[in-house]
Tab-separated table of C-alpha atoms in Angstrom:
chain	number	residue	atom	x	y	z
A	4	UNK	CA	52.580	5.059	-14.146
A	5	UNK	CA	49.311	5.406	-12.249
A	6	UNK	CA	48.308	2.736	-9.825
A	7	UNK	CA	44.816	1.297	-10.020
A	8	UNK	CA	43.202	1.129	-6.614
A	9	UNK	CA	40.621	-1.634	-6.281
A	10	UNK	CA	37.608	-1.093	-4.063
A	11	UNK	CA	36.835	-4.035	-1.746
A	12	UNK	CA	33.680	-5.925	-2.619
A	13	UNK	CA	32.258	-5.320	0.856
A	14	UNK	CA	32.655	-1.574	0.379
A	15	UNK	CA	30.916	-1.737	-2.992
A	16	UNK	CA	28.015	-3.586	-1.421
A	17	UNK	CA	27.739	-0.985	1.340
A	18	UNK	CA	27.559	1.768	-1.269
A	19	UNK	CA	24.823	-0.101	-3.153
A	20	UNK	CA	22.733	-0.794	-0.047
A	21	UNK	CA	22.971	2.847	1.022
A	22	UNK	CA	21.723	4.077	-2.334
A	23	UNK	CA	18.384	5.840	-1.908
A	24	UNK	CA	16.651	4.025	-4.750
A	25	UNK	CA	17.848	0.633	-3.524
A	26	UNK	CA	16.720	1.342	0.034
A	27	UNK	CA	13.285	2.451	-1.179
A	28	UNK	CA	12.967	-0.671	-3.315
A	29	UNK	CA	13.863	-2.905	-0.384
A	30	UNK	CA	11.563	-0.972	1.954
A	31	UNK	CA	8.593	-1.431	-0.376
A	32	UNK	CA	9.477	-5.090	-0.799
A	33	UNK	CA	9.645	-5.938	2.895
A	34	UNK	CA	6.681	-3.778	3.961
A	35	UNK	CA	4.447	-5.259	1.250
A	36	UNK	CA	5.648	-8.749	2.160
A	37	UNK	CA	4.723	-8.209	5.809
A	38	UNK	CA	1.306	-6.783	4.953
A	39	UNK	CA	0.498	-9.621	2.572
A	40	UNK	CA	1.728	-12.445	4.812
A	41	UNK	CA	-0.602	-11.320	7.594
A	42	UNK	CA	-3.479	-10.606	5.219
A	43	UNK	CA	-3.304	-13.771	3.133
A	44	UNK	CA	-2.723	-15.829	6.246
A	45	UNK	CA	-5.976	-14.481	7.670
A	46	UNK	CA	-7.814	-15.375	4.443
A	47	UNK	CA	-6.338	-18.879	4.588
A	48	UNK	CA	-7.750	-19.295	8.094
A	49	UNK	CA	-11.186	-18.194	6.924
A	50	UNK	CA	-11.249	-20.448	3.841
A	51	UNK	CA	-9.531	-23.509	5.282
A	52	UNK	CA	-10.031	-23.337	9.018
A	53	UNK	CA	-13.762	-23.018	9.461
A	54	UNK	CA	-14.290	-21.651	12.970
A	55	UNK	CA	-10.604	-20.724	13.160
A	56	UNK	CA	-11.171	-17.773	10.806
A	57	UNK	CA	-13.760	-15.147	9.914
A	58	UNK	CA	-14.326	-12.195	7.613
A	59	UNK	CA	-13.645	-9.829	10.502
A	60	UNK	CA	-10.341	-11.592	11.089
A	61	UNK	CA	-9.435	-11.036	7.431
A	62	UNK	CA	-10.042	-7.306	7.820
A	63	UNK	CA	-7.983	-7.218	10.998
A	64	UNK	CA	-5.202	-9.235	9.369
A	65	UNK	CA	-4.873	-6.864	6.439
A	66	UNK	CA	-5.435	-3.750	8.539
A	67	UNK	CA	-2.821	-4.484	11.142
A	68	UNK	CA	-0.607	-5.965	8.450
A	69	UNK	CA	-0.647	-2.481	6.944
A	70	UNK	CA	0.218	-1.045	10.364
A	71	UNK	CA	3.262	-3.288	10.645
A	72	UNK	CA	4.265	-2.458	7.076
A	73	UNK	CA	4.124	1.267	7.802
A	74	UNK	CA	6.318	0.768	10.873
A	75	UNK	CA	8.669	-1.277	8.718
A	76	UNK	CA	9.241	1.241	5.920
A	77	UNK	CA	7.469	4.501	6.686
A	78	UNK	CA	10.527	6.720	6.988
A	79	UNK	CA	12.379	5.029	4.129
A	80	UNK	CA	9.913	4.895	1.245
A	81	UNK	CA	6.691	6.141	2.807
A	82	UNK	CA	5.436	2.530	2.934
A	83	UNK	CA	3.048	2.826	0.002
A	84	UNK	CA	2.569	-0.949	-0.354
A	85	UNK	CA	0.067	-0.036	-3.056
A	86	UNK	CA	0.757	0.730	-6.716
A	87	UNK	CA	-2.374	2.913	-6.844
A	88	UNK	CA	-0.976	5.164	-4.109
A	89	UNK	CA	2.407	5.292	-5.838
A	90	UNK	CA	0.717	6.213	-9.122
A	91	UNK	CA	-1.217	9.002	-7.430
A	92	UNK	CA	1.912	10.364	-5.744
A	93	UNK	CA	3.641	10.573	-9.111
A	94	UNK	CA	0.606	11.951	-10.951
A	95	UNK	CA	0.284	14.790	-8.429
A	96	UNK	CA	3.978	15.623	-8.679
A	97	UNK	CA	4.810	14.531	-5.137
A	98	UNK	CA	7.258	11.912	-6.342
A	99	UNK	CA	9.359	11.495	-9.465
A	100	UNK	CA	8.029	9.145	-12.135
A	101	UNK	CA	11.463	7.528	-12.321
A	102	UNK	CA	10.733	5.994	-8.905
A	103	UNK	CA	7.408	4.532	-10.013
A	104	UNK	CA	8.812	1.289	-11.483
A	105	UNK	CA	11.165	0.909	-8.494
A	106	UNK	CA	8.333	1.133	-5.983
A	107	UNK	CA	5.950	-1.061	-7.964
A	108	UNK	CA	8.575	-3.730	-8.615
A	109	UNK	CA	9.376	-3.868	-4.906
A	110	UNK	CA	5.686	-4.142	-4.055
A	111	UNK	CA	5.009	-6.819	-6.666
A	112	UNK	CA	7.963	-8.958	-5.601
A	113	UNK	CA	7.067	-8.623	-1.929
A	114	UNK	CA	3.478	-9.641	-2.635
A	115	UNK	CA	4.541	-12.575	-4.820
A	116	UNK	CA	6.956	-13.898	-2.178
A	117	UNK	CA	4.266	-13.510	0.488
A	118	UNK	CA	1.868	-15.605	-1.613
A	119	UNK	CA	4.540	-18.274	-2.038
A	120	UNK	CA	5.170	-18.214	1.713
A	121	UNK	CA	1.495	-18.695	2.578
A	122	UNK	CA	1.230	-21.471	-0.015
A	123	UNK	CA	4.164	-23.262	1.599
A	124	UNK	CA	2.843	-22.829	5.140
A	125	UNK	CA	-0.728	-23.906	4.332
A	126	UNK	CA	-0.009	-26.433	1.579
A	127	UNK	CA	-1.244	-29.498	3.467
A	128	UNK	CA	-4.393	-27.677	4.592
A	129	UNK	CA	-5.074	-26.576	1.009
A	130	UNK	CA	-4.700	-30.118	-0.309
A	131	UNK	CA	-6.849	-31.561	2.476
A	132	UNK	CA	-9.608	-28.971	1.983
A	133	UNK	CA	-9.692	-29.270	-1.811
A	134	UNK	CA	-9.254	-33.036	-2.047
A	135	UNK	CA	-5.995	-32.579	-3.904
A	136	UNK	CA	-7.529	-30.470	-6.680
A	137	UNK	CA	-6.575	-26.800	-6.905
A	138	UNK	CA	-9.895	-25.179	-7.765
A	139	UNK	CA	-10.669	-21.583	-8.722
A	140	UNK	CA	-14.457	-21.778	-8.349
A	141	UNK	CA	-16.893	-23.972	-6.467
A	142	UNK	CA	-17.278	-25.029	-2.814
A	143	UNK	CA	-13.677	-26.258	-2.573
A	144	UNK	CA	-12.105	-23.259	-4.300
A	145	UNK	CA	-8.792	-22.161	-2.805
A	146	UNK	CA	-7.541	-19.627	-5.349
A	147	UNK	CA	-9.519	-16.990	-3.456
A	148	UNK	CA	-7.016	-17.301	-0.610
A	149	UNK	CA	-4.553	-15.385	-2.756
A	150	UNK	CA	-6.529	-13.018	-5.007
A	151	UNK	CA	-9.979	-11.468	-5.267
A	152	UNK	CA	-12.798	-12.924	-7.364
A	153	UNK	CA	-16.100	-11.316	-8.271
A	154	UNK	CA	-19.130	-12.845	-6.486
A	155	UNK	CA	-22.178	-14.011	-8.438
A	156	UNK	CA	-24.330	-11.017	-7.496
A	157	UNK	CA	-21.898	-8.560	-9.126
A	158	UNK	CA	-21.397	-7.738	-12.794
A	159	UNK	CA	-17.972	-6.868	-14.135
A	160	UNK	CA	-18.638	-3.164	-14.551
A	161	UNK	CA	-20.362	-2.820	-11.203
A	162	UNK	CA	-17.280	-4.429	-9.728
A	163	UNK	CA	-15.104	-1.943	-11.604
A	164	UNK	CA	-17.120	0.967	-10.222
A	165	UNK	CA	-16.942	-0.533	-6.743
A	166	UNK	CA	-13.146	-0.710	-6.884
A	167	UNK	CA	-12.920	2.884	-8.126
A	168	UNK	CA	-15.147	4.229	-5.355
A	169	UNK	CA	-13.633	2.204	-2.511
A	170	UNK	CA	-10.071	3.042	-3.526
A	171	UNK	CA	-11.116	6.682	-3.836
A	172	UNK	CA	-12.364	6.585	-0.236
A	173	UNK	CA	-9.061	5.019	0.817
A	174	UNK	CA	-6.971	7.749	-0.809
A	175	UNK	CA	-9.324	10.482	0.389
A	176	UNK	CA	-8.791	9.418	3.991
A	177	UNK	CA	-5.049	8.839	3.521
A	178	UNK	CA	-4.742	12.399	2.248
A	179	UNK	CA	-6.349	13.664	5.436
A	180	UNK	CA	-4.205	11.462	7.675
A	181	UNK	CA	-1.036	12.841	6.077
A	182	UNK	CA	-2.046	16.506	5.642
A	183	UNK	CA	0.041	18.542	8.113
A	184	UNK	CA	-1.908	21.700	7.229
A	185	UNK	CA	-5.223	20.205	8.268
A	186	UNK	CA	-5.780	17.774	11.144
A	187	UNK	CA	-3.342	14.908	10.563
A	188	UNK	CA	-2.815	11.839	12.693
A	189	UNK	CA	-0.648	12.637	15.693
A	190	UNK	CA	3.074	11.871	15.332
A	191	UNK	CA	3.650	8.208	16.049
A	192	UNK	CA	0.019	7.223	15.439
A	193	UNK	CA	-0.041	7.271	11.635
A	194	UNK	CA	0.602	3.546	11.326
A	195	UNK	CA	-2.224	2.468	13.613
A	196	UNK	CA	-4.642	5.034	12.156
A	197	UNK	CA	-3.897	3.777	8.645
A	198	UNK	CA	-4.459	0.197	9.765
A	199	UNK	CA	-7.786	1.152	11.341
A	200	UNK	CA	-8.764	2.850	8.065
A	201	UNK	CA	-8.207	-0.407	6.166
A	202	UNK	CA	-10.241	-2.349	8.721
A	203	UNK	CA	-13.109	0.155	8.440
A	204	UNK	CA	-13.104	-0.083	4.648
A	205	UNK	CA	-13.162	-3.861	4.808
A	206	UNK	CA	-16.033	-4.229	7.258
A	207	UNK	CA	-18.173	-1.572	5.587
A	208	UNK	CA	-17.385	-1.674	1.859
A	209	UNK	CA	-15.590	-4.957	1.231
A	210	UNK	CA	-18.406	-7.356	0.350
A	211	UNK	CA	-19.038	-6.505	-3.297
A	212	UNK	CA	-15.622	-6.997	-4.867
A	213	UNK	CA	-13.369	-8.135	-2.046
A	214	UNK	CA	-11.891	-4.611	-1.902
A	215	UNK	CA	-8.625	-5.352	-3.669
A	216	UNK	CA	-8.015	-1.559	-3.923
A	217	UNK	CA	-4.388	-2.306	-4.740
A	218	UNK	CA	-2.806	-3.786	-7.888
A	219	UNK	CA	0.174	-4.893	-5.782
A	220	UNK	CA	-2.134	-6.879	-3.527
A	221	UNK	CA	-4.007	-8.720	-6.269
A	222	UNK	CA	-1.962	-9.302	-9.422
A	223	UNK	CA	1.264	-10.889	-8.047
A	224	UNK	CA	-0.540	-13.512	-5.910
A	225	UNK	CA	-2.843	-14.236	-8.836
A	226	UNK	CA	0.190	-14.822	-11.046
A	227	UNK	CA	1.646	-17.080	-8.346
A	228	UNK	CA	-1.495	-19.242	-8.353
A	229	UNK	CA	-1.223	-19.511	-12.129
A	230	UNK	CA	2.312	-20.881	-11.751
A	231	UNK	CA	1.508	-23.047	-8.716
A	232	UNK	CA	-1.123	-25.175	-10.418
A	233	UNK	CA	-4.467	-23.382	-10.446
A	234	UNK	CA	-4.012	-22.704	-14.149
A	235	UNK	CA	-5.207	-20.034	-16.555
A	236	UNK	CA	-8.672	-19.965	-14.980
A	237	UNK	CA	-7.322	-17.530	-12.385
A	238	UNK	CA	-7.222	-14.972	-15.219
A	239	UNK	CA	-10.252	-16.043	-17.243
A	240	UNK	CA	-12.897	-16.308	-14.502
A	241	UNK	CA	-15.405	-13.513	-15.217
A	242	UNK	CA	-12.526	-11.619	-16.906
A	243	UNK	CA	-12.003	-9.967	-13.513
A	244	UNK	CA	-8.205	-10.044	-13.223
A	245	UNK	CA	-7.576	-6.677	-14.921
A	246	UNK	CA	-10.069	-4.707	-12.790
A	247	UNK	CA	-7.953	-4.681	-9.575
A	248	UNK	CA	-5.066	-3.475	-11.747
A	249	UNK	CA	-6.816	-0.631	-13.587
A	250	UNK	CA	-9.605	0.575	-11.291
A	251	UNK	CA	-7.597	1.318	-8.087
A	252	UNK	CA	-5.173	3.847	-9.676
A	253	UNK	CA	-8.146	5.650	-11.229
A	254	UNK	CA	-9.988	5.662	-7.919
A	255	UNK	CA	-6.972	6.768	-5.890
A	256	UNK	CA	-6.285	9.674	-8.239
A	257	UNK	CA	-9.935	10.778	-8.075
A	258	UNK	CA	-9.877	10.532	-4.277
A	259	UNK	CA	-6.776	12.708	-4.056
A	260	UNK	CA	-8.243	15.315	-6.429
A	261	UNK	CA	-11.487	15.414	-4.443
A	262	UNK	CA	-9.531	15.993	-1.230
A	263	UNK	CA	-7.511	18.795	-2.809
A	264	UNK	CA	-10.658	20.438	-4.190
A	265	UNK	CA	-12.779	20.254	-1.047
A	266	UNK	CA	-10.090	20.625	1.618
A	267	UNK	CA	-6.578	21.118	0.292
A	268	UNK	CA	-7.334	24.296	-1.677
A	269	UNK	CA	-9.053	25.894	1.319
A	270	UNK	CA	-6.300	25.572	3.889
A	271	UNK	CA	-6.180	28.165	6.606
A	272	UNK	CA	-3.621	30.859	5.813
A	273	UNK	CA	-1.281	31.635	8.680
A	274	UNK	CA	-0.595	35.347	9.379
A	275	UNK	CA	2.820	36.487	8.219
A	276	UNK	CA	5.280	37.907	10.749
A	277	UNK	CA	8.234	40.083	9.802
A	278	UNK	CA	11.686	38.939	10.836
A	279	UNK	CA	12.733	40.182	14.314
A	280	UNK	CA	9.174	41.343	14.959
A	281	UNK	CA	7.828	41.012	18.489
A	282	UNK	CA	4.307	40.480	17.173
A	283	UNK	CA	2.824	37.221	18.378
A	284	UNK	CA	1.383	34.891	15.782
A	285	UNK	CA	-2.106	33.519	16.183
A	286	UNK	CA	-1.162	29.915	15.743
A	287	UNK	CA	-0.995	26.722	17.699
A	288	UNK	CA	2.242	25.791	19.409
A	289	UNK	CA	3.993	23.251	17.174
A	290	UNK	CA	4.088	19.749	18.617
A	291	UNK	CA	6.294	18.178	15.970
A	292	UNK	CA	9.926	17.517	16.888
A	293	UNK	CA	12.689	19.505	15.256
A	294	UNK	CA	14.791	17.409	12.936
A	295	UNK	CA	17.951	18.122	10.976
A	296	UNK	CA	18.264	18.119	7.215
A	297	UNK	CA	21.602	16.452	6.576
A	298	UNK	CA	21.544	17.402	2.943
A	299	UNK	CA	21.855	21.113	3.534
A	300	UNK	CA	22.848	21.211	7.178
A	301	UNK	CA	19.773	23.208	8.146
A	302	UNK	CA	16.949	22.439	10.507
A	303	UNK	CA	13.259	22.440	9.831
A	304	UNK	CA	10.090	21.641	11.688
A	305	UNK	CA	9.034	18.366	10.125
A	306	UNK	CA	7.188	15.435	11.623
A	307	UNK	CA	8.994	12.242	12.436
A	308	UNK	CA	6.343	10.551	10.390
A	309	UNK	CA	5.710	7.559	8.215
A	310	UNK	CA	4.341	10.005	5.683
A	311	UNK	CA	7.213	12.075	4.254
A	312	UNK	CA	6.020	15.207	2.424
A	313	UNK	CA	6.361	13.589	-0.988
A	314	UNK	CA	5.504	10.072	0.061
A	315	UNK	CA	1.922	9.657	1.239
A	316	UNK	CA	1.530	6.177	2.594
A	317	UNK	CA	-1.160	3.702	2.162
A	318	UNK	CA	-2.391	0.708	1.741
A	319	UNK	CA	-4.203	-1.794	0.813
A	320	UNK	CA	-6.221	-5.103	1.043
A	321	UNK	CA	-8.267	-8.130	0.142
């Protein structure tokens, strides 16, 4: 008679937490949470605090929030923190489509929890500023702390085009930052360079539509405000809510294709050297550390980078 051996619950949990998919889900969750807490907190200061906040501070909050998020999850999931970047990675074959819902769910939950956190921290300030009424539009509007809203000078379709172009610029630059065959960010600097990229986009291209450039940044906090008391107007105002969901993936994909067409397809070809040949190659001395591949027990020259080969990182904003 065979004896059934039971596996301790603690051991089962360890196996689950070490699962690659689970770790990537958790990495996207916590990195997106960190990015959004800093970003939304900066917006709250601008809306509620008067001289305590500014538009520049919002850009810095989201930009360096991205930097911290990349440090948090770069070598686990690639720290996408952006469903548009995840979509583009899958569409270009750099990541399996089966991981798409895992990444996006982690990002959405992290963003939603961040919105709830900021709401809890700034609740009294929100009530004081708005006179106890949670408004979506008008001089005492506070819904814009959490999601983007189209300003009066913009039409819906101009806003759509703006989101496509700005997200395309984001992905175009991210492709360059991560391209080891071109002139990538130096090892260890990818996080700060990506954060600076987000700040630059915000201060130069952010006025027209609030540069959502990320479905994971905009939709979950918007849904939170719907549940928290702002009501259905968060979705009906100018019919804007769907634009930050649809336009960024389109823009990111176009940005990646443009990079591949103009730069990626024209990479410098290294001269080939026969094995055991004494011929010197005309190439730069590699500066990337040698790391081990535990899967096959072989070594390869790969960067200790927040941008794994199949996981280009991003980001975001407001």
